[in-house]
Amino acid sequence: METGKRHIDWEVISKSFRGELFEKEEAALESWLAASPRHRDFYWLAFQGGETDAMVGVDKSVLEAKKNELLHRARLVKGGMRSRRSLKFVWYAAAAILPLVIALGMWVNMNNEGKNVMVIQRVEPGTGRAVLELHDGRTYFLDTTQVVETGIEGNLAKAEKQLLVYAKQEAEELVYNKVIVPRAGEYSLTLSDGTRVWLNSDSEIRYPVAFGKDRRTVFLSGEAYFEVEKDTRRPFYVVLNGMEVKVYGTSFNVNTHYRGKIQTTLVEGKVGIRVKSTGTESILQPNQMAEFNLENKNVEVTDVDTYYYTAWRAGEFVFQNETIEEIMDRLCRWYDTEVFYANDSVKKMRFTGVIARFTNVADVLHLIRETVTIQFSLNGNIITVSDSK
């Protein structure tokens, strides 16, 4: 027979993750954990952000209240974005109840009577996975901890915890590797000069195993965040379609996924955006973004809050008055899904909000549905979008 406390307030669980429990709350949590192995399993899965059973030890009333709290926060940002500090607050609040969102997934879908998001199958978020391709065509799957060859005799790189690390060195002859991150994946690597690169889903980067003595050049497709190691004698270049970024030791984000344009957002330091066809260069200062138009080859520089463009690294989607079509492009890459529009008009509807990335896609669609007159239907990996008016 199970003894001790049968139910626990979710706030006690989330506060324990943050190390903010009072003595009485800590005693209540210990009593609840001691009462049943199912409680301990629930707590461990919640701590890891895994799928939990909403019916284990947490009252329905508590779950409903927390769900409404999260939905309320999504509504608050409708019509205009908050300041960077406010957005961070929303993320911290969302992070505290993220395991709850995951636990709520199936319960919400079973109880909404088809009013919000019709779900046939759960679709989970992306994970840390990638493929390493050597210059001779050999490949490694980087989803487990391992030591991998690099294509240079006697040279190895270590892959662990979603990070591929190369040894610091220089080389006379350049040998290239490529990391390919599929849809529903993300990965990071440390290059031979110490530069850190974070790759978002559906992206790839080609780079030398060891850079030469004069110039450091990598080739990118997709989205990546760079923290470039300073080296005054060897400038760092990111080569893209029709343009390149010259880096002077800095942190920045590059995204080629936007239709017809490439966005470069500078967090700190200095970068130059050079158009290949004309040779013209635009210099970016911190908190500026350069948008390169692939059709007319023009570069437009604007002042921005870089948080909007780099939040994916912190595990969140930030949508700033974006169209449903733009939003669905991002979601489909992250969840490896396809989208079908029942009405063309829904593509131009707009949504503003902050939503955690590491949760079931049904929960993300549910939050969007709460503030936009739109209907989602999820069948397998196909999302159907229609007007709910």
CSV table of C-alpha atoms in Angstrom, one decimal:
chain,number,residue,atom,x,y,z
A,1,MET,CA,0.0,0.0,0.0
A,2,GLU,CA,1.2,3.5,-0.9
A,3,THR,CA,1.7,5.7,2.2
A,4,GLY,CA,2.4,9.4,2.7
A,5,LYS,CA,1.3,12.4,0.7
A,6,ARG,CA,-0.7,11.4,-2.4
A,7,HIS,CA,-0.7,14.7,-4.3
A,8,ILE,CA,1.7,17.6,-4.7
A,9,ASP,CA,1.3,21.1,-6.1
A,10,TRP,CA,3.3,21.5,-9.3
A,11,GLU,CA,4.8,24.8,-8.0
A,12,VAL,CA,6.6,22.7,-5.4
A,13,ILE,CA,8.1,20.5,-8.1
A,14,SER,CA,9.2,23.4,-10.3
A,15,LYS,CA,10.6,25.3,-7.3
A,16,SER,CA,12.7,22.2,-6.4
A,17,PHE,CA,14.3,22.3,-9.9
A,18,ARG,CA,15.3,25.9,-9.2
A,19,GLY,CA,16.5,25.2,-5.7
A,20,GLU,CA,13.9,27.6,-4.1
A,21,LEU,CA,12.0,25.3,-1.7
A,22,PHE,CA,11.2,26.4,1.8
A,23,GLU,CA,11.7,23.9,4.6
A,24,LYS,CA,8.0,22.9,4.8
A,25,GLU,CA,7.8,22.5,1.0
A,26,GLU,CA,10.9,20.4,0.9
A,27,ALA,CA,9.4,18.1,3.6
A,28,ALA,CA,6.2,17.9,1.5
A,29,LEU,CA,8.1,16.9,-1.6
A,30,GLU,CA,10.1,14.3,0.2
A,31,SER,CA,6.9,12.8,1.6
A,32,TRP,CA,5.3,12.7,-1.8
A,33,LEU,CA,8.4,11.1,-3.4
A,34,ALA,CA,8.5,8.5,-0.6
A,35,ALA,CA,4.8,7.6,-1.2
A,36,SER,CA,5.2,5.8,-4.5
A,37,PRO,CA,7.8,4.8,-7.1
A,38,ARG,CA,5.4,6.2,-9.7
A,39,HIS,CA,5.9,9.6,-8.1
A,40,ARG,CA,9.6,9.3,-8.3
A,41,ASP,CA,9.4,8.3,-11.9
A,42,PHE,CA,7.2,11.2,-12.6
A,43,TYR,CA,9.6,13.6,-10.9
A,44,TRP,CA,12.7,12.2,-12.7
A,45,LEU,CA,11.0,12.4,-16.2
A,46,ALA,CA,9.8,15.9,-15.5
A,47,PHE,CA,13.3,17.0,-14.4
A,48,GLN,CA,14.7,15.6,-17.7
A,49,GLY,CA,11.9,17.2,-19.7
A,50,GLY,CA,10.6,13.8,-20.8
A,51,GLU,CA,7.1,12.6,-21.3
A,52,THR,CA,5.2,12.3,-18.0
A,53,ASP,CA,1.8,10.9,-17.0
A,54,ALA,CA,-0.5,13.8,-16.1
A,55,MET,CA,-2.6,11.5,-13.9
A,56,VAL,CA,0.2,10.6,-11.5
A,57,GLY,CA,0.1,12.5,-8.3
A,58,VAL,CA,-0.7,15.9,-9.6
A,59,ASP,CA,-4.3,17.1,-9.3
A,60,LYS,CA,-6.3,17.9,-12.5
A,61,SER,CA,-7.1,21.3,-11.0
A,62,VAL,CA,-3.4,22.1,-10.7
A,63,LEU,CA,-2.7,21.0,-14.2
A,64,GLU,CA,-5.6,23.1,-15.6
A,65,ALA,CA,-4.5,26.2,-13.6
A,66,LYS,CA,-0.9,25.9,-14.9
A,67,LYS,CA,-2.1,25.3,-18.4
A,68,ASN,CA,-4.2,28.5,-18.3
A,69,GLU,CA,-1.2,30.4,-16.8
A,70,LEU,CA,1.0,29.4,-19.8
A,71,LEU,CA,-1.8,30.3,-22.3
A,72,HIS,CA,-2.3,33.7,-20.5
A,73,ARG,CA,1.4,34.5,-20.9
A,74,ALA,CA,1.2,33.7,-24.6
A,75,ARG,CA,-1.8,36.1,-24.9
A,76,LEU,CA,0.0,38.9,-23.1
A,77,VAL,CA,2.5,39.3,-25.9
A,78,LYS,CA,-0.1,39.5,-28.7
A,79,GLY,CA,0.0,42.7,-30.6
A,80,GLY,CA,3.6,43.7,-29.8
A,81,MET,CA,6.8,42.3,-28.5
A,82,ARG,CA,8.1,43.0,-25.0
A,83,SER,CA,11.5,44.2,-24.1
A,84,ARG,CA,14.4,41.8,-24.0
A,85,ARG,CA,14.2,41.6,-20.2
A,86,SER,CA,10.4,40.8,-20.3
A,87,LEU,CA,10.9,38.2,-23.0
A,88,LYS,CA,13.6,36.5,-20.8
A,89,PHE,CA,11.1,36.5,-17.9
A,90,VAL,CA,8.6,34.7,-20.1
A,91,TRP,CA,11.2,32.1,-21.0
A,92,TYR,CA,12.2,31.5,-17.4
A,93,ALA,CA,8.6,31.1,-16.5
A,94,ALA,CA,8.0,28.8,-19.4
A,95,ALA,CA,11.1,26.8,-18.5
A,96,ALA,CA,9.8,26.3,-15.0
A,97,ILE,CA,6.6,24.7,-16.3
A,98,LEU,CA,8.0,23.1,-19.4
A,99,PRO,CA,7.7,19.6,-18.0
A,100,LEU,CA,4.1,20.4,-17.2
A,101,VAL,CA,3.4,21.4,-20.9
A,102,ILE,CA,4.8,18.0,-22.0
A,103,ALA,CA,2.7,16.2,-19.4
A,104,LEU,CA,-0.4,18.2,-20.5
A,105,GLY,CA,0.1,17.2,-24.1
A,106,MET,CA,-2.2,14.2,-24.4
A,107,TRP,CA,-4.5,15.4,-21.6
A,108,VAL,CA,-5.3,18.6,-23.4
A,109,ASN,CA,-5.8,16.9,-26.6
A,110,MET,CA,-8.2,14.4,-25.1
A,111,ASN,CA,-10.3,17.1,-23.3
A,112,ASN,CA,-10.5,19.8,-25.9
A,113,GLU,CA,-13.3,18.0,-27.9
A,114,GLY,CA,-11.6,19.0,-31.2
A,115,LYS,CA,-12.0,22.7,-30.6
A,116,ASN,CA,-8.3,23.7,-30.8
A,117,VAL,CA,-5.9,21.1,-32.3
A,118,MET,CA,-6.9,17.8,-33.6
A,119,VAL,CA,-4.1,15.3,-33.0
A,120,ILE,CA,-3.8,11.8,-34.4
A,121,GLN,CA,-0.2,11.2,-33.4
A,122,ARG,CA,2.4,13.0,-31.1
A,123,VAL,CA,5.3,14.7,-32.9
A,124,GLU,CA,8.3,15.3,-30.7
A,125,PRO,CA,10.8,18.2,-30.9
A,126,GLY,CA,14.3,18.1,-32.4
A,127,THR,CA,17.2,16.5,-30.7
A,128,GLY,CA,21.0,16.7,-30.8
A,129,ARG,CA,21.9,14.7,-33.9
A,130,ALA,CA,24.1,15.2,-37.0
A,131,VAL,CA,26.2,13.5,-39.6
A,132,LEU,CA,29.9,14.0,-40.1
A,133,GLU,CA,31.1,13.7,-43.7
A,134,LEU,CA,34.8,13.3,-44.4
A,135,HIS,CA,36.5,14.6,-47.5
A,136,ASP,CA,36.6,11.0,-48.9
A,137,GLY,CA,32.9,10.4,-48.4
A,138,ARG,CA,33.0,8.4,-45.2
A,139,THR,CA,30.3,9.3,-42.7
A,140,TYR,CA,29.7,9.1,-38.9
A,141,PHE,CA,26.4,9.5,-37.1
A,142,LEU,CA,27.1,11.9,-34.2
A,143,ASP,CA,24.2,10.8,-32.0
A,144,THR,CA,26.4,8.9,-29.5
A,145,THR,CA,29.6,9.7,-27.7
A,146,GLN,CA,32.6,8.6,-29.8
A,147,VAL,CA,36.0,9.4,-31.2
A,148,VAL,CA,35.9,10.0,-35.0
A,149,GLU,CA,38.4,10.2,-37.7
A,150,THR,CA,38.9,13.5,-39.5
A,151,GLY,CA,40.5,12.4,-42.8
A,152,ILE,CA,44.0,13.4,-41.7
A,153,GLU,CA,46.2,10.5,-40.6
A,154,GLY,CA,46.6,10.4,-36.8
A,155,ASN,CA,44.1,13.2,-36.3
A,156,LEU,CA,40.9,12.5,-34.3
A,157,ALA,CA,38.0,14.6,-33.1
A,158,LYS,CA,35.8,13.8,-30.1
A,159,ALA,CA,32.0,13.8,-30.2
A,160,GLU,CA,30.2,14.1,-26.9
A,161,LYS,CA,27.0,15.7,-25.5
A,162,GLN,CA,26.0,17.1,-28.9
A,163,LEU,CA,29.4,18.7,-29.4
A,164,LEU,CA,32.2,17.8,-31.9
A,165,VAL,CA,35.6,19.1,-30.8
A,166,TYR,CA,38.7,19.4,-33.0
A,167,ALA,CA,42.3,19.6,-31.7
A,168,LYS,CA,43.9,23.0,-31.9
A,169,GLN,CA,46.4,23.1,-34.8
A,170,GLU,CA,47.4,24.6,-38.2
A,171,ALA,CA,48.0,22.9,-41.5
A,172,GLU,CA,49.7,23.6,-44.8
A,173,GLU,CA,47.2,21.6,-46.8
A,174,LEU,CA,43.5,22.0,-46.1
A,175,VAL,CA,41.4,18.9,-45.6
A,176,TYR,CA,37.7,19.6,-45.3
A,177,ASN,CA,35.0,18.0,-43.1
A,178,LYS,CA,31.2,18.7,-43.3
A,179,VAL,CA,28.7,18.5,-40.5
A,180,ILE,CA,25.1,18.0,-41.7
A,181,VAL,CA,22.2,18.6,-39.3
A,182,PRO,CA,18.9,17.2,-40.5
A,183,ARG,CA,15.4,18.5,-39.9
A,184,ALA,CA,14.5,17.9,-36.3
A,185,GLY,CA,18.1,18.2,-35.2
A,186,GLU,CA,20.7,20.6,-33.8
A,187,TYR,CA,24.4,20.3,-33.0
A,188,SER,CA,27.5,22.3,-32.2
A,189,LEU,CA,31.2,22.0,-32.8
A,190,THR,CA,34.5,23.6,-31.8
A,191,LEU,CA,36.8,24.2,-34.7
A,192,SER,CA,40.6,23.8,-34.7
A,193,ASP,CA,41.1,27.5,-33.9
A,194,GLY,CA,38.7,27.4,-30.9
A,195,THR,CA,35.8,29.0,-32.7
A,196,ARG,CA,32.4,27.6,-31.4
A,197,VAL,CA,29.5,27.0,-33.9
A,198,TRP,CA,25.9,26.1,-33.0
A,199,LEU,CA,23.9,24.7,-35.9
A,200,ASN,CA,20.1,24.8,-36.1
A,201,SER,CA,18.0,22.2,-37.8
A,202,ASP,CA,18.3,21.6,-41.6
A,203,SER,CA,21.8,23.2,-41.8
A,204,GLU,CA,25.3,22.2,-42.8
A,205,ILE,CA,28.7,23.6,-42.5
A,206,ARG,CA,31.9,22.7,-44.5
A,207,TYR,CA,35.3,23.6,-42.8
A,208,PRO,CA,38.9,22.6,-42.7
A,209,VAL,CA,40.0,20.1,-40.1
A,210,ALA,CA,42.9,22.5,-39.5
A,211,PHE,CA,43.0,26.1,-40.8
A,212,GLY,CA,45.9,27.5,-42.8
A,213,LYS,CA,48.2,30.3,-41.7
A,214,ASP,CA,46.6,33.1,-43.6
A,215,ARG,CA,42.8,32.8,-43.6
A,216,ARG,CA,40.0,30.9,-41.8
A,217,THR,CA,37.1,30.1,-44.1
A,218,VAL,CA,34.0,28.0,-43.6
A,219,PHE,CA,31.0,27.4,-45.9
A,220,LEU,CA,27.4,27.6,-44.5
A,221,SER,CA,23.9,26.7,-45.5
A,222,GLY,CA,21.0,27.0,-43.1
A,223,GLU,CA,21.3,28.7,-39.7
A,224,ALA,CA,24.2,28.9,-37.3
A,225,TYR,CA,25.4,31.0,-34.3
A,226,PHE,CA,29.2,31.7,-34.2
A,227,GLU,CA,31.5,32.7,-31.4
A,228,VAL,CA,34.7,33.3,-33.4
A,229,GLU,CA,38.1,33.1,-31.7
A,230,LYS,CA,40.1,36.3,-32.2
A,231,ASP,CA,43.1,36.0,-34.4
A,232,THR,CA,44.5,39.3,-35.8
A,233,ARG,CA,46.7,37.6,-38.4
A,234,ARG,CA,44.0,35.2,-39.7
A,235,PRO,CA,40.6,36.8,-40.5
A,236,PHE,CA,37.6,34.5,-40.3
A,237,TYR,CA,35.1,34.2,-43.2
A,238,VAL,CA,31.7,32.6,-43.5
A,239,VAL,CA,30.9,32.0,-47.2
A,240,LEU,CA,27.2,31.8,-48.2
A,241,ASN,CA,25.1,32.0,-51.3
A,242,GLY,CA,26.1,35.3,-53.1
A,243,MET,CA,27.8,36.9,-50.1
A,244,GLU,CA,30.3,36.3,-47.3
A,245,VAL,CA,30.7,37.5,-43.7
A,246,LYS,CA,34.2,38.8,-42.7
A,247,VAL,CA,34.6,38.4,-39.0
A,248,TYR,CA,36.8,40.4,-36.7
A,249,GLY,CA,36.4,38.2,-33.6
A,250,THR,CA,32.8,38.3,-32.5
A,251,SER,CA,29.5,36.6,-31.8
A,252,PHE,CA,26.8,36.6,-34.5
A,253,ASN,CA,23.9,34.6,-36.1
A,254,VAL,CA,23.5,33.8,-39.8
A,255,ASN,CA,20.3,32.5,-41.3
A,256,THR,CA,19.7,31.5,-44.9
A,257,HIS,CA,16.3,29.9,-44.3
A,258,TYR,CA,14.3,33.0,-44.9
A,259,ARG,CA,12.8,33.0,-48.4
A,260,GLY,CA,14.8,35.1,-50.8
A,261,LYS,CA,17.2,36.6,-48.2
A,262,ILE,CA,20.0,36.0,-45.8
A,263,GLN,CA,20.1,37.5,-42.3
A,264,THR,CA,23.2,38.3,-40.3
A,265,THR,CA,22.7,39.5,-36.8
A,266,LEU,CA,25.6,40.8,-34.7
A,267,VAL,CA,25.6,40.3,-31.0
A,268,GLU,CA,29.0,41.7,-30.2
A,269,GLY,CA,32.2,42.6,-32.0
A,270,LYS,CA,32.3,43.7,-35.7
A,271,VAL,CA,31.5,41.9,-39.0
A,272,GLY,CA,31.6,43.0,-42.6
A,273,ILE,CA,29.0,41.8,-45.1
A,274,ARG,CA,30.6,41.6,-48.6
A,275,VAL,CA,28.5,41.1,-51.7
A,276,LYS,CA,30.4,38.8,-54.1
A,277,SER,CA,29.0,40.2,-57.4
A,278,THR,CA,29.9,43.8,-56.5
A,279,GLY,CA,32.6,43.6,-53.9
A,280,THR,CA,30.8,46.2,-51.7
A,281,GLU,CA,31.0,45.7,-48.0
A,282,SER,CA,28.6,46.8,-45.2
A,283,ILE,CA,30.0,47.0,-41.6
A,284,LEU,CA,27.7,45.9,-38.8
A,285,GLN,CA,27.9,47.2,-35.2
A,286,PRO,CA,26.5,45.2,-32.2
A,287,ASN,CA,22.7,45.0,-32.2
A,288,GLN,CA,22.4,45.4,-35.9
A,289,MET,CA,21.2,43.0,-38.6
A,290,ALA,CA,22.1,42.9,-42.3
A,291,GLU,CA,19.5,41.5,-44.7
A,292,PHE,CA,20.9,40.4,-48.0
A,293,ASN,CA,18.4,40.2,-50.8
A,294,LEU,CA,19.2,37.3,-53.1
A,295,GLU,CA,17.4,38.8,-56.0
A,296,ASN,CA,18.7,42.4,-56.3
A,297,LYS,CA,21.9,41.7,-54.2
A,298,ASN,CA,21.2,44.7,-52.0
A,299,VAL,CA,22.1,44.8,-48.3
A,300,GLU,CA,19.9,46.5,-45.8
A,301,VAL,CA,21.2,47.2,-42.3
A,302,THR,CA,18.8,47.9,-39.4
A,303,ASP,CA,19.0,48.2,-35.6
A,304,VAL,CA,17.4,45.2,-33.9
A,305,ASP,CA,17.1,43.4,-30.5
A,306,THR,CA,19.4,40.4,-31.2
A,307,TYR,CA,17.4,38.3,-28.8
A,308,TYR,CA,14.7,37.7,-31.4
A,309,TYR,CA,17.2,36.1,-33.8
A,310,THR,CA,19.3,34.1,-31.3
A,311,ALA,CA,16.6,32.8,-28.9
A,312,TRP,CA,16.7,29.4,-30.6
A,313,ARG,CA,19.9,28.6,-28.8
A,314,ALA,CA,18.2,29.2,-25.5
A,315,GLY,CA,15.5,26.6,-26.4
A,316,GLU,CA,12.7,28.9,-27.5
A,317,PHE,CA,10.7,30.2,-30.5
A,318,VAL,CA,10.3,33.9,-30.6
A,319,PHE,CA,7.8,35.0,-33.2
A,320,GLN,CA,7.7,38.8,-33.8
A,321,ASN,CA,4.5,39.6,-35.8
A,322,GLU,CA,5.4,36.8,-38.2
A,323,THR,CA,3.1,35.3,-40.8
A,324,ILE,CA,1.7,31.8,-40.2
A,325,GLU,CA,3.6,30.7,-43.3
A,326,GLU,CA,6.9,31.9,-41.9
A,327,ILE,CA,6.1,30.3,-38.5
A,328,MET,CA,5.2,26.9,-40.1
A,329,ASP,CA,8.4,26.9,-42.1
A,330,ARG,CA,10.3,27.1,-38.8
A,331,LEU,CA,8.2,24.5,-37.0
A,332,CYS,CA,8.4,22.1,-39.9
A,333,ARG,CA,12.2,22.2,-39.8
A,334,TRP,CA,12.3,21.7,-36.1
A,335,TYR,CA,9.7,18.9,-35.9
A,336,ASP,CA,10.4,17.4,-39.3
A,337,THR,CA,6.8,17.8,-40.4
A,338,GLU,CA,5.0,18.9,-43.6
A,339,VAL,CA,2.3,21.5,-43.9
A,340,PHE,CA,-0.8,21.7,-46.0
A,341,TYR,CA,-2.9,24.9,-46.2
A,342,ALA,CA,-6.6,24.4,-46.7
A,343,ASN,CA,-7.0,28.1,-47.3
A,344,ASP,CA,-4.3,30.4,-48.8
A,345,SER,CA,-5.6,33.3,-46.7
A,346,VAL,CA,-4.3,31.7,-43.5
A,347,LYS,CA,-0.7,32.0,-44.7
A,348,LYS,CA,-0.8,35.8,-44.1
A,349,MET,CA,-2.3,35.7,-40.6
A,350,ARG,CA,0.2,36.9,-38.0
A,351,PHE,CA,1.2,35.8,-34.5
A,352,THR,CA,3.5,37.3,-31.9
A,353,GLY,CA,4.7,35.2,-28.9
A,354,VAL,CA,7.3,33.2,-27.1
A,355,ILE,CA,7.0,29.4,-26.9
A,356,ALA,CA,9.4,26.8,-25.6
A,357,ARG,CA,11.0,24.7,-28.4
A,358,PHE,CA,11.4,21.5,-26.4
A,359,THR,CA,7.8,20.4,-26.2
A,360,ASN,CA,5.4,18.4,-28.4
A,361,VAL,CA,4.3,20.2,-31.5
A,362,ALA,CA,0.6,19.9,-30.5
A,363,ASP,CA,1.3,22.2,-27.5
A,364,VAL,CA,2.9,24.8,-29.7
A,365,LEU,CA,0.0,24.7,-32.2
A,366,HIS,CA,-2.4,24.9,-29.3
A,367,LEU,CA,-0.8,28.1,-28.0
A,368,ILE,CA,-0.9,29.7,-31.5
A,369,ARG,CA,-4.5,28.7,-31.9
A,370,GLU,CA,-5.4,30.5,-28.6
A,371,THR,CA,-4.6,33.9,-30.1
A,372,VAL,CA,-5.2,33.5,-33.8
A,373,THR,CA,-8.5,32.5,-35.6
A,374,ILE,CA,-6.9,29.4,-37.1
A,375,GLN,CA,-7.4,25.6,-37.0
A,376,PHE,CA,-4.7,22.9,-36.9
A,377,SER,CA,-5.1,19.2,-37.6
A,378,LEU,CA,-2.1,16.9,-37.0
A,379,ASN,CA,-2.1,13.5,-38.7
A,380,GLY,CA,1.2,11.7,-38.6
A,381,ASN,CA,3.8,14.3,-39.7
A,382,ILE,CA,1.3,16.3,-41.8
A,383,ILE,CA,-0.1,19.6,-40.3
A,384,THR,CA,-3.2,20.9,-42.0
A,385,VAL,CA,-3.9,24.6,-41.4
A,386,SER,CA,-7.3,26.1,-42.1
A,387,ASP,CA,-9.3,29.2,-41.1
A,388,SER,CA,-11.5,28.6,-38.1
A,389,LYS,CA,-13.9,31.5,-38.7
